[in-house]
Tab-separated table of C-alpha atoms in Angstrom:
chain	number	residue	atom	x	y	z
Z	22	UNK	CA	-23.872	4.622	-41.961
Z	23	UNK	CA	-23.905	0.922	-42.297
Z	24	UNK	CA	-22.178	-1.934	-44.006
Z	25	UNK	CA	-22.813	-4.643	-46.453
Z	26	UNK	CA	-21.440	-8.447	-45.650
Z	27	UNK	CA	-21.621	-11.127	-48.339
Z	28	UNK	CA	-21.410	-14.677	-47.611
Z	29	UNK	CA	-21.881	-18.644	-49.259
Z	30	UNK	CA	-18.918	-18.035	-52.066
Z	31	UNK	CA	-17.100	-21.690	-52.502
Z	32	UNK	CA	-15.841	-24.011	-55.249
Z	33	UNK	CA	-18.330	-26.128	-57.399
Z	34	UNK	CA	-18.054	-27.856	-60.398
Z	35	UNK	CA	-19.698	-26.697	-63.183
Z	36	UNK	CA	-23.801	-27.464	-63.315
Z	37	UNK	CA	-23.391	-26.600	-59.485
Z	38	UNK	CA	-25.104	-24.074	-57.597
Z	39	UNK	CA	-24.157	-21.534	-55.111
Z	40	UNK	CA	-26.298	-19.121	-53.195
Z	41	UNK	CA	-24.690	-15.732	-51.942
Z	42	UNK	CA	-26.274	-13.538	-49.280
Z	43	UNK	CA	-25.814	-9.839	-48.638
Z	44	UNK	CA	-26.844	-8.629	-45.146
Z	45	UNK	CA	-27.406	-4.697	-44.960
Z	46	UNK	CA	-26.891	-2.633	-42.110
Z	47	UNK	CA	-27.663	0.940	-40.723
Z	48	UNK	CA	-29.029	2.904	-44.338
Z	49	UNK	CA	-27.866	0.401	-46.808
Z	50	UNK	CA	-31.119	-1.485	-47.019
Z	51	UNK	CA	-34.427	0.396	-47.689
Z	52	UNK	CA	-35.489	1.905	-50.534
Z	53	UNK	CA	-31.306	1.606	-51.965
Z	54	UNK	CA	-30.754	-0.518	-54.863
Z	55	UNK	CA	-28.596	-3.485	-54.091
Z	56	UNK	CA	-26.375	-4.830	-56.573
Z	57	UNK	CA	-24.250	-7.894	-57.492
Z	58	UNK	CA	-21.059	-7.196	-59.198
Z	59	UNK	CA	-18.426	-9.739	-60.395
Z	60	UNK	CA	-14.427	-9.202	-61.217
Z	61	UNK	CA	-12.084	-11.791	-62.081
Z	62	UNK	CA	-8.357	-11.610	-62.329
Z	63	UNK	CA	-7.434	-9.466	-65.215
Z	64	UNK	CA	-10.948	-8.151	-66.166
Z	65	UNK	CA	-13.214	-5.308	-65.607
Z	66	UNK	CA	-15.679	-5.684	-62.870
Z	67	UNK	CA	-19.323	-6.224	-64.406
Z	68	UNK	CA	-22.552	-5.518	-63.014
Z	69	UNK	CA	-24.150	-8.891	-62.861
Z	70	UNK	CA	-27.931	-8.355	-61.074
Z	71	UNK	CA	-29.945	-5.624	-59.008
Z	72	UNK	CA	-32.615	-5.242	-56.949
Z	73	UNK	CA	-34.514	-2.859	-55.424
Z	74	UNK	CA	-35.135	-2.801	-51.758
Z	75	UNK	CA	-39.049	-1.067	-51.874
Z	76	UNK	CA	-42.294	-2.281	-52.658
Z	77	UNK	CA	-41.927	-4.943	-55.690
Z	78	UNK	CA	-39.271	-3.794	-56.802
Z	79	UNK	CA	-38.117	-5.835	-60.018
Z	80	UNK	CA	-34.075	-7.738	-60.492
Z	81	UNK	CA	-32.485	-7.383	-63.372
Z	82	UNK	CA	-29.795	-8.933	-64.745
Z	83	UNK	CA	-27.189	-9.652	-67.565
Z	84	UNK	CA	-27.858	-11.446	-70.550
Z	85	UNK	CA	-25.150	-14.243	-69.696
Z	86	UNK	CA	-26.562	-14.845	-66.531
Z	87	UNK	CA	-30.846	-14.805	-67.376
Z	88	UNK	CA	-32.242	-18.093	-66.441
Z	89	UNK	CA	-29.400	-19.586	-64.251
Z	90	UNK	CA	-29.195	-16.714	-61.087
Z	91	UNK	CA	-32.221	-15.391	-59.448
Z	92	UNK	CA	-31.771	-12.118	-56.956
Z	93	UNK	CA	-34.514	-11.959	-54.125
Z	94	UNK	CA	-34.603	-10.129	-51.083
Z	95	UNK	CA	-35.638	-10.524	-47.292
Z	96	UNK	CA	-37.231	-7.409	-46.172
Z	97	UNK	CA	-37.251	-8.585	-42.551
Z	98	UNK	CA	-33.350	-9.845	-42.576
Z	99	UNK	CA	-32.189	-6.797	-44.368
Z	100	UNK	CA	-30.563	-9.547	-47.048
Z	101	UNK	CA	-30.471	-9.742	-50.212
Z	102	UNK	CA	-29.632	-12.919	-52.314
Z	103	UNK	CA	-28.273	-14.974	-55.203
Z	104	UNK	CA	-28.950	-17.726	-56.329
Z	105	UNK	CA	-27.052	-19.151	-58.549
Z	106	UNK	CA	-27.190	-22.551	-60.525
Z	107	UNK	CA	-25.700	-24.141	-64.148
Z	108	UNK	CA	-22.328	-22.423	-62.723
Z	109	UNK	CA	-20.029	-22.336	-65.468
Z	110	UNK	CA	-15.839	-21.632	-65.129
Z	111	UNK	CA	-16.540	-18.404	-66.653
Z	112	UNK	CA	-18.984	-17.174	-63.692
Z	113	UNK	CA	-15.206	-17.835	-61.515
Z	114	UNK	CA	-15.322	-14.245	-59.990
Z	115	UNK	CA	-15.101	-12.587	-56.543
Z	116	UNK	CA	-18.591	-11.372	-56.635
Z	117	UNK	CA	-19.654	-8.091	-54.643
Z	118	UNK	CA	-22.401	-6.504	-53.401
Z	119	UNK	CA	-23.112	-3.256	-53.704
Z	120	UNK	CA	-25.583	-0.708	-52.408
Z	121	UNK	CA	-26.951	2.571	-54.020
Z	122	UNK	CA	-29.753	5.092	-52.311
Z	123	UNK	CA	-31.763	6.206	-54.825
Z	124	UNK	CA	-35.295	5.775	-56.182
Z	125	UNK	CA	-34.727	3.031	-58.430
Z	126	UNK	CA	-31.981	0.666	-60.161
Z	127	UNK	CA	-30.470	2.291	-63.008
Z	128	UNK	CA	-29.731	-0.349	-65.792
Z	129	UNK	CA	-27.007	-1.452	-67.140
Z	130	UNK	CA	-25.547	-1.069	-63.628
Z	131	UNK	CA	-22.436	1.726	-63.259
Z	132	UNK	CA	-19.844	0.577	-60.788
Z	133	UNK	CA	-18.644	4.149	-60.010
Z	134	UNK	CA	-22.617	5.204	-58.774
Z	135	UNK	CA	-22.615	2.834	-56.247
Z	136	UNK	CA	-20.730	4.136	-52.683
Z	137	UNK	CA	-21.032	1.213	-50.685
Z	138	UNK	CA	-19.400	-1.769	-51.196
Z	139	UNK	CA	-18.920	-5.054	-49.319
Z	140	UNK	CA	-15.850	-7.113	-48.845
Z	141	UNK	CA	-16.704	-9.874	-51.828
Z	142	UNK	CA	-16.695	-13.519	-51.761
Z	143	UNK	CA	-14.958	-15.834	-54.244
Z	144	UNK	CA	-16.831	-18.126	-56.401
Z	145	UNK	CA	-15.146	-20.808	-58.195
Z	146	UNK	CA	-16.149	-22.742	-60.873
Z	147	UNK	CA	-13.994	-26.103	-62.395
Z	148	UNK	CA	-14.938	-27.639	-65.387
């Protein structure tokens, strides 16, 4: 059916910036919402921002992260993206993305809904 690969985790310090990329295959693009989760050691994995993959479809995202990440997608590279900047050591995560097929992105974001899941890429942030 397809498969999701993340890239452009690393180490920064904190004020850095990362950007993390999410190429869809197969179904896992169009008209799915795509999703960036987060889990560090020892703590629930939280839904961080979405997107979805039709027509202007609006992100959203988590009050800790509003103003520092930005999710956009490329329609014609089947990607979706993160940006992410003012990194702080409590963004350290593996982060994940995540693919749904529905109508729409259903917010807060539920872990469990989602069926497809890439392999994640760490992010690391020193103070």
């Amino acid at each position: 059916q397809g498969q999701l690969v993340e890239s452009g985790g690393g180490s920064v310090q904190a004020g850095g910036s990362l950007n993390l990329s999410c190429a869809a295959s197969g179904d896992l693009y169009t008209k799915n919402c795509i999703a960036w989760f987060r889990q560090a050691p020892g703590k629930e994995r939280e839904g961080v921002a979405a997107i979805y993959t039709f027509r202007g479809g609006s992100p959203y995202y988590i009050n800790s992260v509003k103003g520092r990440f930005t999710v956009s997608r490329d329609d014609a590279k089947n990607t979706v993206f993160l940006q992410m900047s003012s990194l702080q050591p409590e963004d350290t995560a593996m982060y994940y993305c995540a693919a749904l097929t529905r109508d729409y992105c259903h917010w807060p974001l539920v872990s469990t809904l989602f069926a497809h899941w890439g392999q994640g890429t760490q992010v690391s942030v020193s103070s």
